[in-house]
Backbone as numpy.savetxt, mean C-alpha at the origin, in Angstrom:
# Nx Ny Nz CAx CAy CAz Cx Cy Cz
53.74 -31.94 27.05 53.46 -31.01 26.00 52.05 -30.49 26.16
51.84 -29.18 25.85 50.53 -28.56 26.03 49.58 -29.04 24.94
48.31 -29.10 25.32 47.33 -29.52 24.33 47.13 -28.41 23.30
47.00 -28.79 22.04 46.76 -27.82 20.98 45.39 -28.07 20.39
44.71 -26.97 20.07 43.42 -27.14 19.40 43.70 -27.43 17.93
42.68 -27.73 17.15 42.90 -28.11 15.76 43.59 -27.01 14.94
43.59 -25.77 15.44 44.20 -24.68 14.68 45.59 -24.32 15.19
46.09 -25.02 16.15 47.44 -24.83 16.63 47.57 -23.91 17.83
46.46 -23.36 18.36 46.55 -22.48 19.53 46.42 -23.34 20.77
47.18 -23.01 21.83 47.05 -23.79 23.07 45.66 -23.65 23.65
45.13 -24.71 24.19 43.79 -24.71 24.76 43.78 -23.84 26.01
42.68 -23.09 26.23 42.49 -22.30 27.43 43.12 -20.92 27.34
43.76 -20.56 26.25 44.36 -19.24 26.14 43.32 -18.26 25.63
43.49 -16.98 25.99 42.54 -15.99 25.48 42.58 -15.99 23.95
41.41 -15.97 23.36 41.33 -16.03 21.91 41.32 -17.46 21.41
41.55 -18.40 22.26 41.55 -19.80 21.88 40.18 -20.40 22.14
40.07 -21.70 22.00 38.77 -22.34 22.21 38.41 -22.37 23.69
37.16 -22.65 23.96 36.69 -22.74 25.34 37.30 -23.95 26.01
37.34 -23.88 27.31 37.87 -25.00 28.07 36.89 -26.16 28.00
37.32 -27.29 28.49 36.53 -28.51 28.40 35.19 -28.40 29.10
35.03 -27.48 30.08 33.76 -27.39 30.79 32.76 -26.47 30.09
33.09 -25.94 28.90 32.16 -25.12 28.15 32.22 -23.66 28.53
33.12 -23.28 29.45 33.23 -21.89 29.87 34.40 -21.28 29.14
34.22 -20.06 28.67 35.30 -19.41 27.96 36.43 -19.12 28.93
37.61 -18.79 28.40 38.77 -18.52 29.23 38.49 -17.43 30.24
39.21 -17.42 31.34 38.94 -16.51 32.43 39.12 -15.06 32.02
40.05 -14.74 31.13 40.29 -13.36 30.75 39.35 -12.89 29.64
38.47 -13.72 29.16 37.62 -13.39 28.03 36.23 -13.01 28.51
35.61 -11.98 27.87 34.24 -11.59 28.20 33.31 -12.24 27.19
32.20 -12.71 27.67 31.23 -13.36 26.80 30.62 -12.32 25.86
30.68 -12.49 24.53 30.15 -11.48 23.61 28.63 -11.33 23.72
27.91 -12.40 24.03 26.47 -12.31 24.18 26.11 -11.47 25.39
26.85 -11.64 26.48 26.59 -10.86 27.68 26.89 -9.39 27.43
27.97 -9.11 26.69 28.32 -7.73 26.38 27.23 -7.09 25.52
26.70 -7.83 24.56 25.64 -7.32 23.69 24.39 -7.03 24.50
24.01 -7.96 25.39 22.82 -7.75 26.21 22.98 -6.54 27.12
24.16 -6.36 27.69 24.40 -5.21 28.56 24.28 -3.91 27.76
24.81 -3.91 26.55 24.73 -2.72 25.71 23.27 -2.40 25.37
22.48 -3.41 25.02 21.07 -3.20 24.68 20.29 -2.68 25.89
20.57 -3.22 27.07 19.88 -2.77 28.28 20.21 -1.31 28.57
21.46 -0.92 28.37 21.82 0.48 28.63 21.16 1.41 27.62
21.05 0.97 26.36 20.37 1.79 25.36 18.89 1.93 25.68
18.26 0.85 26.11 16.85 0.91 26.48 16.65 1.82 27.67
17.54 1.73 28.65 17.45 2.60 29.81 17.61 4.06 29.40
18.49 4.34 28.44 18.67 5.70 27.95 17.43 6.21 27.24
16.77 5.35 26.51 15.55 5.75 25.81 14.45 6.03 26.82
14.33 5.19 27.83 13.28 5.39 28.83 13.50 6.65 29.63
14.73 7.05 29.81 15.03 8.26 30.57 15.06 9.50 29.68
14.71 9.35 28.40 14.74 10.45 27.46 13.76 11.54 27.90
14.06 12.78 27.56 13.24 13.90 27.99 11.90 13.93 27.27
11.79 13.31 26.11 10.52 13.30 25.38 9.46 12.56 26.18
9.87 11.52 26.92 8.91 10.80 27.75 8.52 11.60 28.98
9.35 12.53 29.38 9.03 13.36 30.54 7.81 14.22 30.25
7.63 14.66 29.01 6.47 15.47 28.65 5.20 14.64 28.79
5.25 13.39 28.36 4.09 12.52 28.47 3.75 12.23 29.92
4.77 12.16 30.75 4.55 11.89 32.16 4.16 13.14 32.93
4.08 14.28 32.28 3.69 15.51 32.96 4.88 16.32 33.42
6.07 15.96 33.00 7.26 16.71 33.40 7.43 17.94 32.54
8.46 18.69 32.80 8.75 19.91 32.05 9.30 19.52 30.68
8.90 20.23 29.64 9.41 19.90 28.32 10.88 20.27 28.20
11.60 19.44 27.47 13.01 19.68 27.23 13.18 20.49 25.96
14.31 20.37 25.32 14.52 21.10 24.09 13.54 20.63 23.00
13.11 21.55 22.14 12.14 21.25 21.10 12.77 20.37 20.02
12.00 19.47 19.43 12.54 18.65 18.36 12.83 19.49 17.13
13.69 19.00 16.29 14.07 19.64 15.04 14.76 20.97 15.26
15.35 21.19 16.40 16.15 22.38 16.64 15.34 23.66 16.79
14.04 23.56 17.05 13.25 24.76 17.22 13.54 25.37 18.59
13.49 26.68 18.70 13.73 27.31 19.99 12.59 26.98 20.95
12.84 27.03 22.26 11.81 26.68 23.23 10.58 27.58 23.15
10.70 28.78 22.62 9.58 29.70 22.53 8.58 29.32 21.46
8.89 28.39 20.60 7.98 27.97 19.54 8.58 28.31 18.19
7.85 28.03 17.13 8.37 28.29 15.79 8.49 29.79 15.53
9.42 30.15 14.67 9.62 31.55 14.37 8.59 32.04 13.36
8.64 33.31 13.02 7.63 33.93 12.16 7.67 33.34 10.74
8.87 33.04 10.23 8.97 32.49 8.88 8.29 31.13 8.77
8.51 30.30 9.75 7.90 28.97 9.68 6.39 29.06 9.85
5.90 30.01 10.68 4.45 30.19 10.83 3.85 30.69 9.51
4.56 31.61 8.86 4.08 32.14 7.60 4.04 31.04 6.54
5.09 30.22 6.48 5.16 29.13 5.52 4.05 28.10 5.79
3.81 27.83 7.05 2.76 26.87 7.41 1.39 27.41 7.00
1.16 28.70 7.19 -0.12 29.30 6.79 -0.29 29.23 5.27
0.80 29.48 4.52 0.73 29.39 3.06 0.41 27.96 2.63
1.03 26.99 3.27 0.76 25.59 2.93 -0.69 25.23 3.22
-1.20 25.71 4.34 -2.60 25.41 4.68 -3.54 26.04 3.66
-3.28 27.29 3.26 -4.12 27.93 2.26 -4.06 27.17 0.93
-2.86 26.78 0.54 -2.68 26.04 -0.71 -3.41 24.70 -0.64
-3.31 24.02 0.50 -3.98 22.73 0.67 -5.50 22.89 0.61
-6.02 23.96 1.22 -7.46 24.19 1.20 -7.93 24.46 -0.23
-7.18 25.25 -0.99 -7.54 25.53 -2.38 -7.52 24.26 -3.22
-6.47 23.47 -3.07 -6.38 22.22 -3.82 -7.51 21.27 -3.47
-7.86 21.22 -2.20 -8.95 20.34 -1.76 -10.28 20.81 -2.35
-10.51 22.12 -2.36 -11.74 22.64 -2.95 -11.79 22.34 -4.45
-10.66 22.49 -5.15 -10.62 22.17 -6.58 -10.88 20.69 -6.81
-10.32 19.84 -5.96 -10.53 18.41 -6.11 -12.01 18.06 -5.92
-12.64 18.65 -4.88 -14.06 18.40 -4.65 -14.89 18.90 -5.84
-14.52 20.05 -6.42 -15.25 20.57 -7.58 -15.12 19.61 -8.76
-13.91 19.11 -9.02 -13.71 18.16 -10.12 -14.51 16.88 -9.87
-14.47 16.38 -8.63 -15.21 15.15 -8.31 -16.71 15.36 -8.51
-17.21 16.52 -8.07 -18.63 16.82 -8.20 -19.02 16.91 -9.67
-18.18 17.57 -10.48 -18.44 17.69 -11.91 -18.44 16.32 -12.58
-17.47 15.49 -12.22 -17.40 14.14 -12.79 -18.62 13.31 -12.38
-19.06 13.47 -11.15 -20.23 12.74 -10.67 -21.48 13.17 -11.44
-21.63 14.47 -11.69 -22.79 14.95 -12.45 -22.78 14.41 -13.88
-21.59 14.37 -14.51 -21.48 13.82 -15.86 -21.85 12.35 -15.88
-21.36 11.61 -14.88 -21.65 10.18 -14.81 -23.14 9.94 -14.62
-23.78 10.75 -13.76 -25.22 10.62 -13.55 -25.99 10.89 -14.84
-25.58 11.94 -15.56 -26.27 12.28 -16.81 -26.10 11.16 -17.84
-24.89 10.62 -17.96 -24.66 9.52 -18.89 -25.47 8.29 -18.52
-25.53 7.97 -17.24 -26.29 6.80 -16.80 -27.79 6.98 -17.06
-28.30 8.20 -16.82 -29.72 8.45 -17.08 -30.02 8.30 -18.57
-29.13 8.84 -19.43 -29.35 8.73 -20.87 -29.30 7.27 -21.32
-28.33 6.51 -20.79 -28.23 5.10 -21.16 -29.44 4.32 -20.67
-29.93 4.63 -19.48 -31.12 3.94 -18.96 -32.35 4.27 -19.80
-32.48 5.53 -20.18 -33.62 5.93 -21.00 -33.58 5.22 -22.36
-32.39 5.14 -22.96 -32.26 4.44 -24.25 -32.57 2.95 -24.09
-32.15 2.35 -23.00 -32.41 0.94 -22.76 -33.91 0.69 -22.58
-34.58 1.54 -21.82 -36.01 1.37 -21.59 -36.78 1.55 -22.90
-36.37 2.55 -23.71 -37.03 2.74 -25.00 -36.81 1.55 -25.92
-35.61 0.96 -25.86 -35.29 -0.19 -26.70 -36.12 -1.41 -26.29
-36.35 -1.57 -25.01 -37.14 -2.71 -24.54 -38.59 -2.56 -24.97
-39.10 -1.33 -24.92 -40.49 -1.09 -25.28 -40.74 -1.33 -26.77
-39.72 -1.15 -27.60 -39.87 -1.37 -29.04 -39.68 -2.85 -29.36
-40.70 -3.58 -29.18 -40.63 -5.02 -29.42 -41.52 -5.36 -30.61
-41.02 -5.13 -31.79 -41.79 -5.48 -32.99 -41.31 -6.84 -33.49
-42.20 -7.62 -34.07 -41.80 -8.95 -34.55 -40.73 -8.84 -35.65
-39.76 -9.73 -35.59 -38.71 -9.78 -36.58 -37.47 -8.98 -36.21
-37.50 -8.27 -35.09 -36.32 -7.47 -34.70 -35.55 -8.12 -33.55
-35.92 -9.33 -33.22 -35.26 -9.98 -32.08 -33.77 -10.18 -32.33
-33.44 -10.62 -33.57 -32.04 -10.91 -33.83 -31.20 -9.63 -33.91
-31.80 -8.54 -34.33 -31.07 -7.28 -34.33 -30.76 -6.84 -32.90
-31.72 -7.06 -32.01 -31.48 -6.73 -30.60 -30.40 -7.62 -30.00
-30.42 -8.91 -30.33 -29.39 -9.83 -29.85 -28.04 -9.43 -30.41
-28.01 -9.09 -31.70 -26.75 -8.72 -32.35 -26.16 -7.46 -31.71
-27.00 -6.52 -31.28 -26.47 -5.32 -30.61 -25.86 -5.64 -29.26
-26.37 -6.66 -28.60 -25.87 -7.04 -27.28 -24.60 -7.89 -27.36
-24.37 -8.54 -28.51 -23.22 -9.43 -28.65 -22.06 -8.71 -29.32
-20.88 -9.11 -28.93 -19.66 -8.60 -29.56 -19.21 -9.64 -30.57
-19.33 -9.31 -31.85 -18.97 -10.26 -32.89 -17.55 -10.06 -33.39
-16.77 -9.26 -32.71 -15.37 -9.07 -33.07 -14.58 -10.24 -32.51
-13.97 -11.08 -33.36 -13.29 -12.27 -32.87 -12.02 -11.98 -32.07
-11.46 -10.80 -32.21 -10.22 -10.48 -31.51 -10.45 -9.44 -30.42
-11.59 -9.48 -29.78 -11.93 -8.44 -28.80 -11.15 -8.57 -27.51
-10.95 -9.78 -27.04 -10.25 -9.95 -25.77 -9.42 -11.23 -25.81
-8.18 -11.09 -25.46 -7.28 -12.25 -25.45 -7.49 -13.11 -24.21
-8.01 -12.54 -23.15 -8.10 -13.25 -21.88 -9.46 -13.94 -21.68
-10.43 -13.63 -22.52 -11.76 -14.21 -22.36 -11.78 -15.65 -22.87
-12.82 -16.35 -22.51 -12.99 -17.72 -23.00 -13.27 -17.70 -24.50
-13.01 -18.81 -25.14 -13.25 -18.92 -26.57 -14.75 -19.06 -26.80
-15.35 -18.06 -27.44 -16.78 -18.07 -27.71 -17.05 -18.07 -29.21
-16.08 -18.55 -29.98 -16.22 -18.53 -31.44 -17.38 -19.41 -31.90
-17.60 -20.54 -31.26 -18.68 -21.43 -31.68 -20.04 -20.77 -31.42
-20.18 -20.14 -30.23 -21.42 -19.45 -29.91 -21.65 -18.31 -30.90
-20.60 -17.60 -31.24 -20.70 -16.50 -32.19 -21.16 -17.03 -33.55
-20.59 -18.14 -34.01 -20.99 -18.70 -35.31 -22.44 -19.19 -35.28
-22.90 -19.75 -34.17 -24.29 -20.20 -34.06 -25.23 -19.01 -34.15
-24.91 -17.93 -33.45 -25.77 -16.74 -33.48 -25.82 -16.13 -34.87
-24.69 -16.07 -35.53 -24.66 -15.51 -36.89 -25.47 -16.37 -37.85
-25.34 -17.70 -37.73 -26.12 -18.58 -38.62 -27.61 -18.48 -38.35
-27.99 -18.33 -37.07 -29.42 -18.17 -36.76 -29.95 -16.83 -37.23
-29.12 -15.82 -37.20 -29.55 -14.51 -37.69 -29.78 -14.56 -39.19
-28.91 -15.25 -39.91 -29.03 -15.31 -41.36 -30.15 -16.25 -41.80
-30.35 -17.35 -41.10 -31.42 -18.31 -41.45 -32.16 -18.67 -40.18
-33.16 -17.87 -39.76 -33.86 -18.15 -38.52 -34.65 -19.47 -38.59
-34.88 -20.04 -37.44 -35.65 -21.28 -37.35 -37.11 -20.98 -37.65
-37.77 -21.90 -38.30 -39.17 -21.73 -38.65 -40.01 -22.42 -37.58
-41.01 -21.73 -37.08 -41.86 -22.31 -36.05 -43.04 -22.98 -36.64
């Protein structure tokens, strides 16, 4: 009686299991070898493509995207020129907006610096706590992600209301 594999097919038949020596049946082609052969032929086709001939100094083949060998037609040149003009205008507008924003930022920074310098110069006795209070945020719900500074806030408020006597 012929040997049967666990699925009931005779051993060594095409479509059946491999023979005892690990080689597939004689009429069967190895799928891995077929895949490798297919990949090699595709790679060879890519290497022989006409696009690489241009890089190698050969004659150019057909133009990509279905363009005629003579170059782009008048409509596409006109459209490209319109796009370039539009891009140049948009770029100039963007630079103008950036320049305007930069000038505003510089003016704001100069004003803030001037106010800070004037505030530092005004150092009269008894105004220390007002200056500290302006620098501190006493809003208890200002930031959910910050550390808990409620104790520091309460200490500053108590010192402002009843300063230490020297």
